[in-house]
XYZ file of C-alpha atoms in Angstrom:
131
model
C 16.201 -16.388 19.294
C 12.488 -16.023 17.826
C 10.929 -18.848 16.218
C 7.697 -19.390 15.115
C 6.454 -21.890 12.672
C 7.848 -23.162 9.865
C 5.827 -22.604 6.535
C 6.127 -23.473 2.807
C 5.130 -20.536 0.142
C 4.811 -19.829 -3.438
C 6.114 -16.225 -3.499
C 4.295 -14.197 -6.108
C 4.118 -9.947 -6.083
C 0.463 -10.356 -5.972
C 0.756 -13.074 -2.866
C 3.492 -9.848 -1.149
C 0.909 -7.304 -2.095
C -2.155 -9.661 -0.382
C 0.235 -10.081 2.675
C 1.219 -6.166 2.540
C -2.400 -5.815 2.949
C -2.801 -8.193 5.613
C 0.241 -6.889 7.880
C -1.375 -3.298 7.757
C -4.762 -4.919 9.127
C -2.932 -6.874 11.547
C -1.192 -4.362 12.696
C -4.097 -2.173 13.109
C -5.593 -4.802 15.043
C -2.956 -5.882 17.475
C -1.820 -2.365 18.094
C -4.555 0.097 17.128
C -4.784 2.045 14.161
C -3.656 5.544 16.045
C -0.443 4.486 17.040
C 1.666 3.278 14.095
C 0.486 4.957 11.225
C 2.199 4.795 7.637
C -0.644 6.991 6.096
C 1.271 7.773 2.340
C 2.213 4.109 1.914
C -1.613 3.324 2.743
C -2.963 5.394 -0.094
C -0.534 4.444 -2.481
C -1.042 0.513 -2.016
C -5.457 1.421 -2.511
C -4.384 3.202 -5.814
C -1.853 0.538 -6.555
C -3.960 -2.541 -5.756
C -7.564 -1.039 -7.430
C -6.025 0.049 -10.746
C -8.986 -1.067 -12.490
C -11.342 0.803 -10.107
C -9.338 4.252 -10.713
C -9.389 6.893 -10.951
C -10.118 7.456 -7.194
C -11.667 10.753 -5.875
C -9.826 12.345 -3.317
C -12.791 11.870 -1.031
C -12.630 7.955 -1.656
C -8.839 7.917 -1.069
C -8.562 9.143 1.989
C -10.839 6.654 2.962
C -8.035 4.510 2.915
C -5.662 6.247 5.281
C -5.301 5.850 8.749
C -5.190 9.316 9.186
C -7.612 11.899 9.541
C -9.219 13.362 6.217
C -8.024 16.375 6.446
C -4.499 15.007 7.256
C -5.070 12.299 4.725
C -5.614 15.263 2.055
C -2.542 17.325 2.927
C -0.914 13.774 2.315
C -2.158 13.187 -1.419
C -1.272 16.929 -1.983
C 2.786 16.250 -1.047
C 2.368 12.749 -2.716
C 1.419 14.811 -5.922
C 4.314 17.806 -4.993
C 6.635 14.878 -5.190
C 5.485 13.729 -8.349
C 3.844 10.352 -7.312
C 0.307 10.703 -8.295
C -1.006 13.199 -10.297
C -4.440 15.517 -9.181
C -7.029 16.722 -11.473
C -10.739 18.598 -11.669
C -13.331 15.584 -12.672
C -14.713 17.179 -15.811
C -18.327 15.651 -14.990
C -18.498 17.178 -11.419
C -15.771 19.912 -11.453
C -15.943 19.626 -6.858
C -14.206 16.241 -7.315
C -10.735 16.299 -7.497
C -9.366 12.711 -9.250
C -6.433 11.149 -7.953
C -4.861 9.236 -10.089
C -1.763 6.928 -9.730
C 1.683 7.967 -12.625
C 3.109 5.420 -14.034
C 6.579 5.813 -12.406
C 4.998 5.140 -8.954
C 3.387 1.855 -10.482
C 6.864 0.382 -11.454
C 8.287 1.807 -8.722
C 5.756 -0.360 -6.625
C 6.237 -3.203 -8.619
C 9.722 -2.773 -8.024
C 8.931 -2.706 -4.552
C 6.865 -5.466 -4.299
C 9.614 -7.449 -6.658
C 12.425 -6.824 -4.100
C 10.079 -8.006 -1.133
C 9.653 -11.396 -3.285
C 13.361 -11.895 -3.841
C 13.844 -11.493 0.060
C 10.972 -13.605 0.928
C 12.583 -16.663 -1.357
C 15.981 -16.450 0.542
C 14.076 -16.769 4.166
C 15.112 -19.910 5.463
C 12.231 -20.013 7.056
C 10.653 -20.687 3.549
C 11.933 -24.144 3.174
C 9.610 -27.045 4.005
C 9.686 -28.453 7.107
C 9.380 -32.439 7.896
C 8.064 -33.738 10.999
């Protein structure tokens, strides 16, 4: 059996999306950014956590991704195919394309992030521990 230390936590969707955020780094870290790639779910937690600094160019998201840019932009083009984010011209600089989070894949997300609380709060592993 694994065990590790026991820890005490107030479970919040932001504190899930913080540790989301964390897991991908640490990941990245411990096993290198090349080899276990989730380059989608990357872009969609940058839109999802800087909704205030949207809209995102396409240039800025890819940023994001683990992936190569040019992968990285055949990426946000399927996410928009499957109706997840929607693409646009910027009408101030018509070269930048604006990629822009839809509303569906923010409560999806915050469905997502929901369901990851309610499983964190039944970890046993949850309850305080007395030495």
């Amino acid at each position: 059996m694994i065990e590790g230390r026991r820890i005490t936590a107030t479970v919040t969707r932001c504190s899930m999306i913080g540790l989301t955020e964390q897991v991908q780094q640490l990941r990245a870290d411990e096993f290198g950014r090349e080899l276990f790639t989730i380059p989608a779910f990357e872009m969609l937690l940058d839109l999802y956590t800087r909704k205030s600094s949207q809209p995102r160019s396409l240039t800025s998201l890819t940023g994001a991704s683990s992936a190569s840019e040019r992968n990285s932009q055949r990426i946000v083009h399927r996410l928009a195919e499957r109706g997840f984010v929607d693409l646009h011209r910027d009408p101030s600089d018509g070269r930048r394309i604006i990629v822009e989070l839809k509303e569906e894949t923010t409560e999806m997300l915050d469905r997502f992030f929901d369901r990851l609380v309610e499983m964190a709060a039944g970890l046993p592993m949850l309850h305080r521990h007395q030495k």
